[in-house]
């Protein structure tokens, strides 16, 4: 090869991508979603089985008939049959979903000195990207802290900061648009990274913010774990309060809940409507009505 030639980047098939990111025995979640019918199907099986010709044939059939194809990026426990955070066996990937300003954000990542070179960059839809790093030695709290920090730094989708998030699989069509957009991945690195390789500020157990969060949790009475719907409502309220376009907020929530809501668009619209009503009510209250002390935020019920 002469000096002017360059090696073409590796662009894996779905099977190659699966086996390059997971051990054959890793149990992973494959999610297929039909947006027209709001149906979802999830299969949890070994990476080796997912990469098999038979399984890939089934995925191609589903994709050809209107279904989008996703994979959970962290392996699940041997007895897991759901894809909750509690089901995660180990953290093998961190990622960022660049859904707004994708090309510019990707350039910032590619030229950054505070994050290492990604293992994979996926073109998930026109001018949108999903960026993936292989990691080891991280626990779930560290991984999600890093996911949040990368969103803050590079402007990714804040809904894609859960360790049990699913990302698109290369080689299959994105069915979100009138014309099929085929997802493609390119490999940029074969390294496996550690937390120290990411030079981002991540809240630690003894940071002031962490201490404040713990104090708020102790002082809130009564205090229960928030459901995902409550998190969605809180996200909508924060986004609207900072001036985000309601339609954009609706779309983000609908995309995030597409695989566990029968009608994600209606759910997202209803969530944003209630969040807007709560904000409007707070604005119209007089100082005597709001009081001088912080009051607990009302939580939207499950829909």
PDB file of N, CA and C in Angstrom, residues 113-154:
ATOM      1  N   UNK A 113     -10.323  16.679  23.911  1.00  0.00           N
ATOM      2  CA  UNK A 113      -9.236  16.093  24.700  1.00  0.00           C
ATOM      3  C   UNK A 113      -9.733  15.547  26.032  1.00  0.00           C
ATOM      4  N   UNK A 114     -11.049  15.669  26.289  1.00  0.00           N
ATOM      5  CA  UNK A 114     -11.572  15.231  27.587  1.00  0.00           C
ATOM      6  C   UNK A 114     -12.326  13.908  27.509  1.00  0.00           C
ATOM      7  N   UNK A 115     -12.570  13.421  26.301  1.00  0.00           N
ATOM      8  CA  UNK A 115     -13.117  12.066  26.156  1.00  0.00           C
ATOM      9  C   UNK A 115     -12.241  11.323  25.153  1.00  0.00           C
ATOM     10  N   UNK A 116     -12.072  10.022  25.320  1.00  0.00           N
ATOM     11  CA  UNK A 116     -11.247   9.269  24.372  1.00  0.00           C
ATOM     12  C   UNK A 116     -11.964   9.056  23.051  1.00  0.00           C
ATOM     13  N   UNK A 117     -11.232   8.560  22.086  1.00  0.00           N
ATOM     14  CA  UNK A 117     -11.809   8.272  20.767  1.00  0.00           C
ATOM     15  C   UNK A 117     -12.906   7.226  20.913  1.00  0.00           C
ATOM     16  N   UNK A 118     -14.079   7.458  20.355  1.00  0.00           N
ATOM     17  CA  UNK A 118     -15.162   6.472  20.478  1.00  0.00           C
ATOM     18  C   UNK A 118     -14.789   5.145  19.816  1.00  0.00           C
ATOM     19  N   UNK A 119     -15.400   4.090  20.304  1.00  0.00           N
ATOM     20  CA  UNK A 119     -15.258   2.808  19.625  1.00  0.00           C
ATOM     21  C   UNK A 119     -16.111   2.767  18.363  1.00  0.00           C
ATOM     22  N   UNK A 120     -17.345   3.271  18.479  1.00  0.00           N
ATOM     23  CA  UNK A 120     -18.247   3.262  17.330  1.00  0.00           C
ATOM     24  C   UNK A 120     -19.020   4.570  17.246  1.00  0.00           C
ATOM     25  N   UNK A 121     -19.231   5.015  16.022  1.00  0.00           N
ATOM     26  CA  UNK A 121     -20.153   6.102  15.720  1.00  0.00           C
ATOM     27  C   UNK A 121     -21.215   5.550  14.780  1.00  0.00           C
ATOM     28  N   UNK A 122     -22.473   5.673  15.195  1.00  0.00           N
ATOM     29  CA  UNK A 122     -23.588   5.201  14.380  1.00  0.00           C
ATOM     30  C   UNK A 122     -24.304   6.391  13.772  1.00  0.00           C
ATOM     31  N   UNK A 123     -24.557   6.328  12.467  1.00  0.00           N
ATOM     32  CA  UNK A 123     -25.460   7.278  11.820  1.00  0.00           C
ATOM     33  C   UNK A 123     -26.867   6.717  11.998  1.00  0.00           C
ATOM     34  N   UNK A 124     -27.577   7.214  12.997  1.00  0.00           N
ATOM     35  CA  UNK A 124     -28.853   6.614  13.370  1.00  0.00           C
ATOM     36  C   UNK A 124     -30.026   7.141  12.558  1.00  0.00           C
ATOM     37  N   UNK A 125     -29.907   8.352  12.042  1.00  0.00           N
ATOM     38  CA  UNK A 125     -30.894   8.971  11.173  1.00  0.00           C
ATOM     39  C   UNK A 125     -30.237  10.210  10.567  1.00  0.00           C
ATOM     40  N   UNK A 126     -30.896  10.898   9.644  1.00  0.00           N
ATOM     41  CA  UNK A 126     -30.223  12.027   8.987  1.00  0.00           C
ATOM     42  C   UNK A 126     -29.683  13.061   9.975  1.00  0.00           C
ATOM     43  N   UNK A 127     -28.364  13.259   9.954  1.00  0.00           N
ATOM     44  CA  UNK A 127     -27.653  14.226  10.790  1.00  0.00           C
ATOM     45  C   UNK A 127     -27.811  13.951  12.287  1.00  0.00           C
ATOM     46  N   UNK A 128     -28.082  12.720  12.636  1.00  0.00           N
ATOM     47  CA  UNK A 128     -28.156  12.315  14.035  1.00  0.00           C
ATOM     48  C   UNK A 128     -27.226  11.120  14.246  1.00  0.00           C
ATOM     49  N   UNK A 129     -26.617  11.059  15.419  1.00  0.00           N
ATOM     50  CA  UNK A 129     -25.607  10.042  15.679  1.00  0.00           C
ATOM     51  C   UNK A 129     -25.756   9.462  17.083  1.00  0.00           C
ATOM     52  N   UNK A 130     -25.332   8.219  17.212  1.00  0.00           N
ATOM     53  CA  UNK A 130     -25.169   7.591  18.515  1.00  0.00           C
ATOM     54  C   UNK A 130     -23.701   7.190  18.624  1.00  0.00           C
ATOM     55  N   UNK A 131     -23.069   7.613  19.706  1.00  0.00           N
ATOM     56  CA  UNK A 131     -21.630   7.424  19.889  1.00  0.00           C
ATOM     57  C   UNK A 131     -21.425   6.475  21.071  1.00  0.00           C
ATOM     58  N   UNK A 132     -20.592   5.464  20.871  1.00  0.00           N
ATOM     59  CA  UNK A 132     -20.457   4.375  21.847  1.00  0.00           C
ATOM     60  C   UNK A 132     -18.992   4.180  22.224  1.00  0.00           C
ATOM     61  N   UNK A 133     -18.750   4.039  23.540  1.00  0.00           N
ATOM     62  CA  UNK A 133     -17.433   3.683  24.063  1.00  0.00           C
ATOM     63  C   UNK A 133     -17.526   2.363  24.821  1.00  0.00           C
ATOM     64  N   UNK A 134     -16.578   1.467  24.597  1.00  0.00           N
ATOM     65  CA  UNK A 134     -16.462   0.255  25.413  1.00  0.00           C
ATOM     66  C   UNK A 134     -15.746   0.617  26.713  1.00  0.00           C
ATOM     67  N   UNK A 135     -16.275   0.118  27.823  1.00  0.00           N
ATOM     68  CA  UNK A 135     -15.667   0.428  29.118  1.00  0.00           C
ATOM     69  C   UNK A 135     -15.629  -0.824  29.987  1.00  0.00           C
ATOM     70  N   UNK A 136     -14.832  -0.736  31.045  1.00  0.00           N
ATOM     71  CA  UNK A 136     -14.818  -1.783  32.065  1.00  0.00           C
ATOM     72  C   UNK A 136     -14.461  -1.138  33.399  1.00  0.00           C
ATOM     73  N   UNK A 137     -14.807  -1.837  34.479  1.00  0.00           N
ATOM     74  CA  UNK A 137     -14.457  -1.358  35.811  1.00  0.00           C
ATOM     75  C   UNK A 137     -15.367  -0.279  36.353  1.00  0.00           C
ATOM     76  N   UNK A 138     -16.475   0.014  35.708  1.00  0.00           N
ATOM     77  CA  UNK A 138     -17.423   1.022  36.190  1.00  0.00           C
ATOM     78  C   UNK A 138     -18.624   0.347  36.833  1.00  0.00           C
ATOM     79  N   UNK A 139     -19.154   0.976  37.891  1.00  0.00           N
ATOM     80  CA  UNK A 139     -20.438   0.520  38.413  1.00  0.00           C
ATOM     81  C   UNK A 139     -21.545   1.369  37.794  1.00  0.00           C
ATOM     82  N   UNK A 140     -22.781   1.022  38.104  1.00  0.00           N
ATOM     83  CA  UNK A 140     -23.915   1.679  37.457  1.00  0.00           C
ATOM     84  C   UNK A 140     -23.954   3.168  37.789  1.00  0.00           C
ATOM     85  N   UNK A 141     -23.704   3.533  39.042  1.00  0.00           N
ATOM     86  CA  UNK A 141     -23.748   4.947  39.429  1.00  0.00           C
ATOM     87  C   UNK A 141     -22.683   5.754  38.689  1.00  0.00           C
ATOM     88  N   UNK A 142     -21.485   5.208  38.574  1.00  0.00           N
ATOM     89  CA  UNK A 142     -20.417   5.907  37.851  1.00  0.00           C
ATOM     90  C   UNK A 142     -20.768   6.068  36.378  1.00  0.00           C
ATOM     91  N   UNK A 143     -21.319   5.003  35.788  1.00  0.00           N
ATOM     92  CA  UNK A 143     -21.669   5.058  34.368  1.00  0.00           C
ATOM     93  C   UNK A 143     -22.734   6.116  34.106  1.00  0.00           C
ATOM     94  N   UNK A 144     -23.779   6.150  34.921  1.00  0.00           N
ATOM     95  CA  UNK A 144     -24.840   7.123  34.687  1.00  0.00           C
ATOM     96  C   UNK A 144     -24.375   8.539  35.004  1.00  0.00           C
ATOM     97  N   UNK A 145     -23.477   8.689  35.983  1.00  0.00           N
ATOM     98  CA  UNK A 145     -22.887   9.997  36.227  1.00  0.00           C
ATOM     99  C   UNK A 145     -22.114  10.478  35.014  1.00  0.00           C
ATOM    100  N   UNK A 146     -21.398   9.560  34.371  1.00  0.00           N
ATOM    101  CA  UNK A 146     -20.642   9.904  33.164  1.00  0.00           C
ATOM    102  C   UNK A 146     -21.581  10.224  32.008  1.00  0.00           C
ATOM    103  N   UNK A 147     -22.661   9.469  31.857  1.00  0.00           N
ATOM    104  CA  UNK A 147     -23.632   9.742  30.800  1.00  0.00           C
ATOM    105  C   UNK A 147     -24.205  11.152  30.945  1.00  0.00           C
ATOM    106  N   UNK A 148     -24.566  11.522  32.166  1.00  0.00           N
ATOM    107  CA  UNK A 148     -25.100  12.865  32.410  1.00  0.00           C
ATOM    108  C   UNK A 148     -24.046  13.930  32.103  1.00  0.00           C
ATOM    109  N   UNK A 149     -22.803  13.676  32.508  1.00  0.00           N
ATOM    110  CA  UNK A 149     -21.729  14.654  32.286  1.00  0.00           C
ATOM    111  C   UNK A 149     -21.478  14.866  30.798  1.00  0.00           C
ATOM    112  N   UNK A 150     -21.538  13.795  30.008  1.00  0.00           N
ATOM    113  CA  UNK A 150     -21.318  13.937  28.567  1.00  0.00           C
ATOM    114  C   UNK A 150     -22.451  14.714  27.908  1.00  0.00           C
ATOM    115  N   UNK A 151     -23.689  14.499  28.374  1.00  0.00           N
ATOM    116  CA  UNK A 151     -24.810  15.278  27.847  1.00  0.00           C
ATOM    117  C   UNK A 151     -24.619  16.752  28.154  1.00  0.00           C
ATOM    118  N   UNK A 152     -24.183  17.068  29.377  1.00  0.00           N
ATOM    119  CA  UNK A 152     -23.946  18.459  29.743  1.00  0.00           C
ATOM    120  C   UNK A 152     -22.839  19.078  28.892  1.00  0.00           C
ATOM    121  N   UNK A 153     -21.812  18.302  28.599  1.00  0.00           N
ATOM    122  CA  UNK A 153     -20.661  18.816  27.865  1.00  0.00           C
ATOM    123  C   UNK A 153     -20.933  18.962  26.377  1.00  0.00           C
ATOM    124  N   UNK A 154     -21.602  17.972  25.780  1.00  0.00           N
ATOM    125  CA  UNK A 154     -21.727  17.944  24.323  1.00  0.00           C
ATOM    126  C   UNK A 154     -23.149  18.164  23.809  1.00  0.00           C
TER     127      UNK A 154
END
